[in-house]
CSV table of C-alpha atoms and ligand atoms in Angstrom, one decimal:
chain,number,residue,atom,x,y,z
A,18,MET,CA,-1.4,61.7,-13.5
A,19,ILE,CA,-2.0,58.7,-15.9
A,20,ARG,CA,0.3,55.8,-15.3
A,21,GLN,CA,0.8,52.9,-17.6
A,22,PHE,CA,1.8,49.4,-16.4
A,23,ASN,CA,4.0,46.9,-18.4
A,24,LYS,CA,3.6,43.2,-18.0
A,25,ILE,CA,5.3,41.7,-14.9
A,26,GLU,CA,6.3,38.0,-15.6
A,27,SER,CA,7.7,37.2,-12.2
A,28,VAL,CA,8.6,38.8,-8.9
A,29,LYS,CA,11.3,37.9,-6.4
A,30,GLY,CA,12.9,39.5,-3.3
A,31,THR,CA,12.1,41.0,0.1
A,32,LEU,CA,10.0,44.0,0.8
A,33,ILE,CA,9.9,46.2,3.9
A,34,LEU,CA,6.6,47.9,3.6
A,35,PRO,CA,5.4,51.0,5.5
A,36,GLY,CA,3.7,51.0,8.9
A,37,ASP,CA,0.1,50.0,9.4
A,38,LYS,CA,-2.2,52.9,8.7
A,39,SER,CA,-4.8,52.1,11.4
A,40,ILE,CA,-2.2,51.7,14.1
A,41,SER,CA,-0.2,54.8,13.0
A,42,HIS,CA,-3.3,57.0,13.3
A,43,ARG,CA,-4.0,55.7,16.7
A,44,ALA,CA,-0.4,56.0,17.9
A,45,VAL,CA,-0.3,59.6,16.9
A,46,MET,CA,-3.6,60.3,18.6
A,47,LEU,CA,-2.8,58.5,21.9
A,48,SER,CA,0.7,60.0,22.1
A,49,SER,CA,-0.8,63.5,21.6
A,50,ILE,CA,-3.2,63.2,24.5
A,51,ALA,CA,-0.8,61.4,26.8
A,52,ASP,CA,1.5,63.4,29.1
A,53,GLY,CA,5.1,63.5,28.0
A,54,GLU,CA,7.3,62.2,25.2
A,55,SER,CA,6.3,59.3,23.0
A,56,LYS,CA,8.2,57.7,20.2
A,57,ILE,CA,6.6,56.0,17.2
A,58,TYR,CA,8.8,53.8,15.2
A,59,ASN,CA,7.9,52.8,11.6
A,60,CYS,CA,5.0,55.2,11.5
A,61,LEU,CA,3.3,55.4,8.1
A,62,LEU,CA,3.9,58.9,6.7
A,63,SER,CA,1.2,58.9,4.0
A,64,GLU,CA,-1.2,61.7,3.3
A,65,ASP,CA,-3.8,60.1,5.6
A,66,VAL,CA,-1.6,59.9,8.6
A,67,LEU,CA,-0.1,63.3,7.9
A,68,ALA,CA,-3.7,64.7,8.2
A,69,THR,CA,-3.8,63.3,11.7
A,70,ILE,CA,-0.3,64.6,12.5
A,71,ASN,CA,-1.2,68.1,11.2
A,72,ALA,CA,-4.5,68.2,13.1
A,73,PHE,CA,-2.7,67.5,16.4
A,74,ARG,CA,-0.1,70.1,15.5
A,75,GLU,CA,-2.9,72.6,15.1
A,76,LEU,CA,-4.2,71.5,18.5
A,77,GLY,CA,-0.9,72.6,20.0
A,78,ILE,CA,1.0,69.4,20.1
A,79,LYS,CA,4.7,69.3,19.1
A,80,ILE,CA,5.5,66.5,16.7
A,81,ASP,CA,8.9,65.9,15.1
A,82,ILE,CA,9.3,63.6,12.1
A,83,GLU,CA,12.6,61.9,11.3
A,84,ASP,CA,12.5,59.3,8.5
A,85,ASN,CA,9.7,57.0,9.5
A,86,ASN,CA,10.1,57.6,13.2
A,87,ILE,CA,8.3,60.4,15.0
A,88,THR,CA,8.4,62.0,18.4
A,89,VAL,CA,5.3,63.4,20.0
A,90,TRP,CA,5.3,65.6,23.1
A,91,GLY,CA,1.8,65.1,24.5
A,92,ASN,CA,0.3,67.6,26.9
A,93,GLY,CA,-1.9,65.3,28.9
A,94,PHE,CA,-5.6,65.2,29.8
A,95,SER,CA,-6.5,68.8,29.2
A,96,GLY,CA,-3.5,69.6,27.1
A,97,LEU,CA,-5.0,70.3,23.7
A,98,THR,CA,-5.5,73.9,22.7
A,99,GLU,CA,-8.0,75.7,20.5
A,100,PRO,CA,-6.8,75.6,16.9
A,101,ALA,CA,-6.5,78.9,14.9
A,102,ASN,CA,-7.9,77.2,11.8
A,103,ASN,CA,-10.4,74.6,10.8
A,104,LEU,CA,-8.9,71.1,11.0
A,105,PHE,CA,-8.5,69.7,7.5
A,106,MET,CA,-8.9,65.9,7.4
A,107,GLY,CA,-8.0,65.6,3.7
A,108,ASN,CA,-9.2,62.2,2.5
A,109,SER,CA,-9.0,60.5,5.8
A,110,GLY,CA,-12.1,58.9,7.2
A,111,THR,CA,-10.1,57.4,10.1
A,112,THR,CA,-8.8,60.8,11.2
A,113,THR,CA,-12.2,62.3,11.1
A,114,ARG,CA,-14.2,59.6,12.9
A,115,LEU,CA,-11.6,59.0,15.6
A,116,ILE,CA,-10.6,62.6,16.3
A,117,ALA,CA,-14.2,63.6,16.7
A,118,GLY,CA,-14.4,61.4,19.8
A,119,ILE,CA,-11.4,63.3,21.4
A,120,LEU,CA,-12.7,66.7,20.3
A,121,ALA,CA,-16.2,66.1,21.7
A,122,ALA,CA,-14.6,66.2,25.2
A,123,GLN,CA,-12.6,69.4,24.8
A,124,ASN,CA,-13.6,72.8,26.2
A,125,PHE,CA,-13.1,74.7,22.9
A,126,GLN,CA,-14.8,74.6,19.5
A,127,THR,CA,-13.3,72.9,16.4
A,128,VAL,CA,-14.5,72.6,12.8
A,129,LEU,CA,-13.5,69.5,10.7
A,130,THR,CA,-13.3,69.9,6.9
A,131,GLY,CA,-12.2,67.4,4.2
A,132,ASP,CA,-11.7,66.9,0.5
A,133,LYS,CA,-14.5,66.2,-1.9
A,134,SER,CA,-14.6,62.5,-1.4
A,135,LEU,CA,-14.5,62.7,2.5
A,136,SER,CA,-17.1,65.5,2.5
A,137,SER,CA,-19.7,63.1,0.9
A,138,ARG,CA,-18.9,60.1,3.2
A,139,PRO,CA,-21.4,59.3,6.1
A,140,ILE,CA,-20.7,60.9,9.4
A,141,LYS,CA,-24.1,60.4,11.1
A,142,ARG,CA,-22.8,57.1,12.3
A,143,ILE,CA,-20.6,59.0,14.8
A,144,ILE,CA,-22.9,62.0,15.3
A,145,THR,CA,-25.7,59.7,16.7
A,146,PRO,CA,-23.7,58.1,19.5
A,147,LEU,CA,-21.7,61.3,20.3
A,148,ARG,CA,-25.1,63.1,20.7
A,149,GLN,CA,-26.2,60.3,23.1
A,150,MET,CA,-23.1,61.2,25.1
A,151,HIS,CA,-24.4,64.8,25.1
A,152,ALA,CA,-21.7,66.0,22.8
A,153,ASN,CA,-22.4,69.3,21.0
A,154,ILE,CA,-21.8,68.2,17.4
A,155,SER,CA,-23.4,69.2,14.1
A,156,GLY,CA,-22.8,68.6,10.5
A,157,GLU,CA,-25.1,69.8,7.7
A,158,ASN,CA,-26.8,66.8,6.0
A,159,ASN,CA,-24.7,64.7,8.4
A,160,CYS,CA,-21.6,65.3,6.3
A,161,LEU,CA,-18.5,67.4,6.8
A,162,PRO,CA,-17.9,70.2,7.7
A,163,LEU,CA,-18.5,69.1,11.2
A,164,THR,CA,-18.7,71.6,14.1
A,165,ILE,CA,-17.9,70.4,17.6
A,166,LYS,CA,-18.6,72.7,20.5
A,167,PRO,CA,-17.8,72.2,24.2
A,168,SER,CA,-20.4,70.1,26.0
A,169,GLU,CA,-21.7,71.1,29.4
A,170,SER,CA,-22.4,67.6,30.4
A,171,LEU,CA,-20.6,64.9,28.5
A,172,ARG,CA,-21.8,61.5,29.9
A,173,SER,CA,-21.0,57.9,29.4
A,174,ILE,CA,-23.2,55.5,27.4
A,175,GLN,CA,-23.7,51.9,26.6
A,176,TYR,CA,-23.9,51.7,22.8
A,177,LYS,CA,-24.6,48.7,20.6
A,178,LEU,CA,-22.9,49.2,17.3
A,179,PRO,CA,-25.6,49.2,14.5
A,180,LEU,CA,-22.9,48.5,11.9
A,181,ALA,CA,-19.6,46.9,11.7
A,182,SER,CA,-17.2,49.8,12.0
A,183,ALA,CA,-14.0,50.0,14.0
A,184,GLN,CA,-14.0,53.8,13.4
A,185,VAL,CA,-17.3,54.3,15.1
A,186,LYS,CA,-16.3,51.9,17.9
A,187,SER,CA,-13.0,53.8,18.4
A,188,CYS,CA,-14.7,57.2,18.3
A,189,ILE,CA,-17.0,56.3,21.3
A,190,LEU,CA,-14.1,54.6,23.2
A,191,LEU,CA,-11.9,57.7,22.8
A,192,ALA,CA,-14.6,60.1,24.0
A,193,GLY,CA,-15.1,57.6,26.9
A,194,LEU,CA,-11.5,58.2,28.0
A,195,TYR,CA,-12.5,61.6,29.3
A,196,LEU,CA,-15.2,60.3,31.6
A,197,ASP,CA,-15.1,58.8,35.1
A,198,GLU,CA,-18.0,56.4,34.5
A,199,GLU,CA,-17.5,53.5,32.2
A,200,THR,CA,-18.6,53.8,28.5
A,201,VAL,CA,-19.5,50.4,27.0
A,202,VAL,CA,-19.5,49.6,23.3
A,203,VAL,CA,-21.2,46.3,22.4
A,204,GLU,CA,-20.1,44.8,19.1
A,205,ASN,CA,-21.8,41.9,17.4
A,206,PHE,CA,-19.5,41.8,14.4
A,207,ILE,CA,-15.7,41.4,14.8
A,208,THR,CA,-14.0,44.6,13.6
A,209,ARG,CA,-10.3,45.6,13.9
A,210,ASP,CA,-9.4,45.9,17.6
A,211,HIS,CA,-6.3,48.1,17.6
A,212,THR,CA,-7.9,50.8,19.9
A,213,GLU,CA,-8.7,48.2,22.5
A,214,ARG,CA,-5.3,46.7,22.4
A,215,MET,CA,-3.3,50.0,22.4
A,216,LEU,CA,-5.3,51.3,25.3
A,217,GLY,CA,-5.4,48.0,27.2
A,218,LEU,CA,-9.2,48.3,27.5
A,219,LYS,CA,-11.3,45.7,29.3
A,220,VAL,CA,-13.0,43.4,26.8
A,221,VAL,CA,-15.6,40.9,27.8
A,222,GLU,CA,-16.8,38.3,25.3
A,223,ASP,CA,-20.4,37.2,25.7
A,224,GLY,CA,-21.4,34.6,23.2
A,225,ASP,CA,-21.3,36.1,19.8
A,226,SER,CA,-20.9,39.7,21.1
A,227,LYS,CA,-18.1,41.6,22.8
A,228,LYS,CA,-18.4,44.4,25.4
A,229,ILE,CA,-15.6,46.9,25.4
A,230,TYR,CA,-15.1,49.3,28.3
A,231,SER,CA,-13.5,52.7,28.3
A,232,SER,CA,-13.1,55.3,31.1
A,233,ILE,CA,-10.5,57.8,32.5
A,234,ASN,CA,-8.8,54.8,34.1
A,235,TYR,CA,-7.5,53.8,30.6
A,236,PHE,CA,-6.2,57.3,29.7
A,237,PRO,CA,-3.0,56.6,27.8
A,238,SER,CA,0.5,57.3,29.1
A,239,ALA,CA,3.5,58.4,27.0
A,240,THR,CA,5.2,55.3,25.6
A,241,GLU,CA,7.0,53.7,22.6
A,242,TYR,CA,5.1,52.3,19.7
A,243,PHE,CA,6.8,49.8,17.3
A,244,ILE,CA,4.4,49.7,14.3
A,245,PRO,CA,4.2,46.6,12.2
A,246,SER,CA,4.0,46.9,8.4
A,247,ASP,CA,0.5,47.2,6.9
A,248,ILE,CA,-1.3,44.0,6.0
A,249,SER,CA,-3.7,45.9,3.7
A,250,THR,CA,-0.7,47.4,1.8
A,251,SER,CA,1.0,44.0,1.7
A,252,ALA,CA,-2.1,42.4,0.1
A,253,PHE,CA,-1.4,44.0,-3.3
A,254,PHE,CA,2.1,42.4,-3.4
A,255,MET,CA,0.8,39.0,-2.1
A,256,VAL,CA,-1.7,38.8,-5.0
A,257,LEU,CA,1.0,39.8,-7.5
A,258,ALA,CA,3.4,37.1,-6.3
A,259,LEU,CA,0.6,34.5,-6.3
A,260,LEU,CA,-0.6,35.3,-9.8
A,261,THR,CA,2.8,35.5,-11.6
A,262,LYS,CA,4.9,32.4,-12.5
A,263,ASN,CA,8.1,31.4,-10.6
A,264,SER,CA,7.6,34.1,-8.0
A,265,GLU,CA,8.6,34.1,-4.4
A,266,ILE,CA,8.6,37.2,-2.2
A,267,THR,CA,9.1,37.8,1.5
A,268,LEU,CA,7.2,40.6,3.2
A,269,LYS,CA,8.8,41.6,6.5
A,270,ASN,CA,7.2,42.4,9.8
A,271,ILE,CA,3.6,42.4,8.6
A,272,SER,CA,0.8,43.1,11.1
A,273,LEU,CA,-0.9,39.7,11.8
A,274,ASN,CA,-3.6,40.9,14.2
A,275,GLU,CA,-6.3,38.3,13.8
A,276,THR,CA,-9.0,41.0,13.2
A,277,ARG,CA,-7.0,41.9,10.0
A,278,THR,CA,-5.7,38.5,8.6
A,279,GLY,CA,-8.9,37.4,6.8
A,280,VAL,CA,-7.3,38.2,3.5
A,281,ILE,CA,-4.6,35.6,4.2
A,282,ASP,CA,-7.2,33.1,5.3
A,283,ILE,CA,-9.2,33.5,2.1
A,284,LEU,CA,-6.2,33.4,-0.1
A,285,VAL,CA,-5.0,30.2,1.6
A,286,ALA,CA,-8.5,28.7,1.2
A,287,MET,CA,-8.2,29.6,-2.5
A,288,GLY,CA,-5.0,27.5,-2.6
A,289,ALA,CA,-2.4,30.2,-2.0
A,290,ASN,CA,1.1,29.2,-0.8
A,291,ILE,CA,1.6,31.7,2.0
A,292,GLU,CA,3.7,30.9,5.1
A,293,SER,CA,4.6,33.0,8.1
A,294,GLU,CA,7.8,33.0,10.2
A,295,ASN,CA,9.4,35.0,13.0
A,296,VAL,CA,5.9,35.7,14.5
A,297,GLU,CA,6.1,37.7,17.7
A,298,THR,CA,3.9,40.1,19.7
A,299,ILE,CA,5.0,43.7,20.4
A,300,ASN,CA,2.8,46.4,21.9
A,301,GLY,CA,0.0,43.7,22.1
A,302,GLU,CA,0.0,43.4,18.3
A,303,GLN,CA,1.1,40.2,16.5
A,304,ARG,CA,3.4,40.5,13.5
A,305,GLY,CA,5.6,38.3,11.4
A,306,ASP,CA,7.3,37.7,8.0
A,307,LEU,CA,5.2,36.3,5.2
A,308,ILE,CA,6.6,34.2,2.4
A,309,ILE,CA,4.4,34.0,-0.7
A,310,LYS,CA,5.0,31.8,-3.7
A,311,SER,CA,3.2,31.5,-7.1
A,312,SER,CA,0.0,29.5,-6.8
A,313,ASP,CA,-3.1,28.4,-8.8
A,314,LEU,CA,-6.2,29.8,-7.2
A,315,ILE,CA,-9.7,28.5,-7.0
A,316,ASN,CA,-12.5,30.8,-5.9
A,317,VAL,CA,-14.2,30.1,-2.6
A,318,GLU,CA,-17.3,31.3,-0.8
A,319,ILE,CA,-16.6,34.3,1.4
A,320,PRO,CA,-18.5,34.0,4.7
A,321,GLU,CA,-20.5,37.1,5.9
A,322,GLU,CA,-18.8,37.3,9.3
A,323,LEU,CA,-15.4,37.7,7.6
A,324,VAL,CA,-16.4,40.8,5.6
A,325,PRO,CA,-15.5,43.4,8.2
A,326,ASN,CA,-12.1,41.8,8.6
A,327,ILE,CA,-11.3,42.0,4.8
A,328,ILE,CA,-13.2,45.2,4.1
A,329,ASP,CA,-10.1,47.1,2.8
A,330,GLU,CA,-8.8,44.1,0.9
A,331,ILE,CA,-11.9,43.2,-1.1
A,332,PRO,CA,-10.7,45.2,-4.2
A,333,ILE,CA,-7.5,43.2,-4.4
A,334,LEU,CA,-9.2,39.9,-3.5
A,335,THR,CA,-11.5,40.6,-6.5
A,336,ILE,CA,-8.4,40.8,-8.8
A,337,ALA,CA,-7.2,37.5,-7.3
A,338,GLY,CA,-10.6,36.0,-8.0
A,339,ILE,CA,-10.7,37.1,-11.6
A,340,PHE,CA,-7.6,35.0,-12.3
A,341,GLY,CA,-8.8,32.1,-10.1
A,342,GLU,CA,-10.9,29.1,-11.3
A,343,GLY,CA,-14.7,29.7,-11.1
A,344,HIS,CA,-16.5,33.0,-10.5
A,345,PHE,CA,-15.8,35.6,-7.8
A,346,GLU,CA,-18.7,36.7,-5.7
A,347,ILE,CA,-18.9,39.0,-2.7
A,348,LYS,CA,-22.1,39.7,-0.8
A,349,ASN,CA,-23.0,41.4,2.5
A,350,ALA,CA,-20.5,44.2,1.8
A,351,LYS,CA,-22.6,47.3,1.4
A,352,GLU,CA,-20.1,49.2,3.5
A,353,LEU,CA,-17.9,49.2,0.3
A,354,ARG,CA,-20.2,51.9,-1.0
A,355,THR,CA,-19.1,54.3,1.8
A,356,LYS,CA,-15.3,54.0,1.4
A,357,GLU,CA,-12.9,56.5,-0.4
A,358,SER,CA,-15.1,55.8,-3.4
A,359,ASP,CA,-18.2,53.7,-3.9
A,360,ARG,CA,-16.0,50.6,-4.3
A,361,ILE,CA,-18.8,48.4,-5.7
A,362,ASN,CA,-19.3,50.9,-8.4
A,363,SER,CA,-15.6,51.6,-9.0
A,364,ILE,CA,-14.8,47.9,-9.3
A,365,CYS,CA,-17.7,47.0,-11.5
A,366,ARG,CA,-17.2,49.9,-13.9
A,367,ASN,CA,-13.5,49.1,-14.3
A,368,LEU,CA,-14.1,45.4,-14.8
A,369,GLU,CA,-16.8,46.0,-17.4
A,370,LYS,CA,-14.1,47.6,-19.5
A,371,LEU,CA,-12.3,44.3,-19.7
A,372,GLY,CA,-15.4,42.6,-21.1
A,373,LEU,CA,-16.0,40.5,-18.0
A,374,ASP,CA,-19.5,39.5,-17.1
A,375,ILE,CA,-20.6,41.6,-14.1
A,376,GLU,CA,-23.7,41.2,-11.9
A,377,GLU,CA,-23.8,44.1,-9.5
A,378,TYR,CA,-25.8,43.8,-6.3
A,379,ASP,CA,-26.6,46.4,-3.7
A,380,ASP,CA,-24.2,44.8,-1.3
A,381,GLY,CA,-21.6,43.2,-3.7
A,382,TYR,CA,-21.1,41.7,-7.1
A,383,LEU,CA,-20.5,38.5,-9.1
A,384,ILE,CA,-17.7,38.5,-11.7
A,385,SER,CA,-17.4,35.7,-14.3
A,386,GLY,CA,-16.4,35.2,-17.9
A,387,GLU,CA,-13.1,35.9,-19.7
A,388,ILE,CA,-11.1,39.1,-20.2
A,389,LYS,CA,-11.8,40.1,-23.8
A,390,ASN,CA,-10.3,43.6,-24.1
A,391,LYS,CA,-6.8,43.9,-22.9
A,392,ASN,CA,-5.7,47.5,-23.6
A,393,VAL,CA,-7.8,49.4,-21.2
A,394,SER,CA,-7.6,52.7,-19.3
A,395,PHE,CA,-9.0,52.3,-15.8
A,396,ASN,CA,-10.3,55.0,-13.5
A,397,SER,CA,-8.9,55.1,-10.0
A,398,PHE,CA,-12.1,57.1,-8.9
A,399,GLY,CA,-9.5,59.0,-6.7
A,400,ASP,CA,-9.4,55.9,-4.4
A,401,HIS,CA,-5.9,54.6,-3.4
A,402,ARG,CA,-7.0,50.9,-3.1
A,403,ILE,CA,-8.8,50.9,-6.4
A,404,ALA,CA,-5.7,52.5,-8.1
A,405,MET,CA,-3.3,49.8,-6.6
A,406,SER,CA,-5.7,46.9,-7.3
A,407,PHE,CA,-5.9,47.9,-10.9
A,408,ALA,CA,-2.1,48.5,-11.1
A,409,ILE,CA,-1.7,44.8,-10.1
A,410,LEU,CA,-4.3,43.7,-12.6
A,411,SER,CA,-2.7,45.8,-15.3
A,412,SER,CA,0.8,44.3,-14.5
A,413,ILE,CA,-0.6,40.8,-14.9
A,414,VAL,CA,-2.6,41.5,-18.1
A,415,GLY,CA,0.3,43.4,-19.5
A,416,CYS,CA,-1.1,45.0,-22.6
A,417,GLY,CA,-0.4,48.6,-21.8
A,418,CYS,CA,-3.3,49.1,-19.4
A,419,SER,CA,-3.2,52.5,-17.7
A,420,ILE,CA,-4.8,54.1,-14.6
A,421,GLU,CA,-6.0,57.7,-14.4
A,422,ASN,CA,-5.3,59.8,-11.4
A,423,PHE,CA,-2.8,57.3,-10.0
A,424,ASP,CA,-1.4,59.9,-7.5
A,425,CYS,CA,-4.2,59.0,-5.0
A,426,VAL,CA,-2.0,56.1,-3.9
A,427,ASN,CA,-0.2,58.7,-1.7
A,428,VAL,CA,-3.1,58.4,0.7
A,429,SER,CA,-1.7,55.1,2.0
A,430,ASN,CA,1.5,54.2,0.2
A,431,PRO,CA,3.5,57.0,-1.5
A,432,ASN,CA,6.3,54.5,-2.5
A,433,PHE,CA,4.1,51.9,-4.1
A,434,ILE,CA,5.8,52.2,-7.6
A,435,ASP,CA,9.4,51.9,-6.1
A,436,GLN,CA,8.4,48.9,-4.1
A,437,LEU,CA,6.8,47.2,-7.2
A,438,ASN,CA,9.9,47.9,-9.3
A,439,SER,CA,12.2,46.6,-6.7
A,440,ILE,CA,10.8,43.0,-6.9
A,441,VAL,CA,10.3,42.7,-10.7
A,442,VAL,CA,12.5,40.1,-12.2
B,519,S3P,C1,-10.4,51.7,9.9
B,519,S3P,C2,-11.6,51.0,9.9
B,519,S3P,C3,-12.3,50.6,8.7
B,519,S3P,C4,-11.4,50.6,7.5
B,519,S3P,C5,-10.5,51.9,7.4
B,519,S3P,C6,-9.7,52.0,8.7
B,519,S3P,C7,-9.8,52.0,11.2
B,519,S3P,O1,-13.3,51.6,8.4
B,519,S3P,O2,-12.1,50.5,6.3
B,519,S3P,O3,-9.7,51.8,6.3
B,519,S3P,O4,-8.6,52.3,11.3
B,519,S3P,O5,-10.5,52.0,12.2
B,519,S3P,P1,-14.8,51.4,9.1
B,519,S3P,O6,-14.7,51.5,10.5
B,519,S3P,O7,-15.6,52.5,8.5
B,519,S3P,O8,-15.3,50.1,8.6
């Protein structure tokens, strides 16, 4: 579906955004392997999280959905059962990489499949450590479909992450839950730490690196999860409020986990007026309300160590940068090429259409110059974050820009358009 965006002059009001995607996936997974009834409040029910829910239903877990709250009746340590069908991961990299860790420890075979985009995304990054754990796992050309067979001798490992990936880290830690001996993941880059927090894992900081320990001692129990709203989803509205005149919005109950708040730090360094209030910690995760007011932005250098923290927000930060003073540059972000689309390519190809000057690097890009063409049709490249970033840009440019295949926003935020319309003045 092609969607056209009219100019938005100003936004005002309060938004209650859906639950955090990373935490929702993990809450469903941990509840499904725990023994007994868990409740998940404010769970994101987008296509990605539904892929996780459906996979666990196929694995024999009863899961009821009522509005945004779900009840999961977990069957405990050996409670998953062999699925009748292949498990379809849809577009969801997080479901695939995390569930593989759990499935590697089961005594039945599973086959994971995905949509076209997911089937071309790298999976070797989890195959390598899982094979070191003696998991019986194979994917042709290191891509989906992935076949996971029972392992005779799953064993714990110490694994130094070769790349900044919370999905790879979580995959190994989840497999480690099924072993008596400690599995240790060593991380030299700070990536999102929801898995560690939600399982209460032992974490030891050692200079610039972190050691995270997992074992059967941390196997989850049935519990209640209160999921904060997603900071990645909120970033689109933050940038819209900052870039439009006389705007002020409040975003309620946003996840403020410090491994995710780099987007706020960068926007504030650029001159953004963003304040937080009602900050509290529930289920080990910080959350609070954010108040965002129109601001003049100036581009800043983005430090390499912050890149994993802002990896999902780089598309919308780029849009903020285009309207800020100076040029926008991102480097050390080659991982962008492995996301739902090759985001370096998606962003550069779309921005070229506006007549901006683009220098594309292997690991980022430099954007400068002025917008020359204002009535442009953008390609979403089937990537939800590209679609929403260019929706915000189109609403600011306001010359009838449109986005092809806009429906892909359902992957993380099916109600994006309603939320947008509710704050337009
Ligand atoms: C996620 C980790 C990140 C992120 C993705 C969600 C997670 O991926 O981009 O949207 O929930 O662990 P990588 O681990 O591949 O960087």
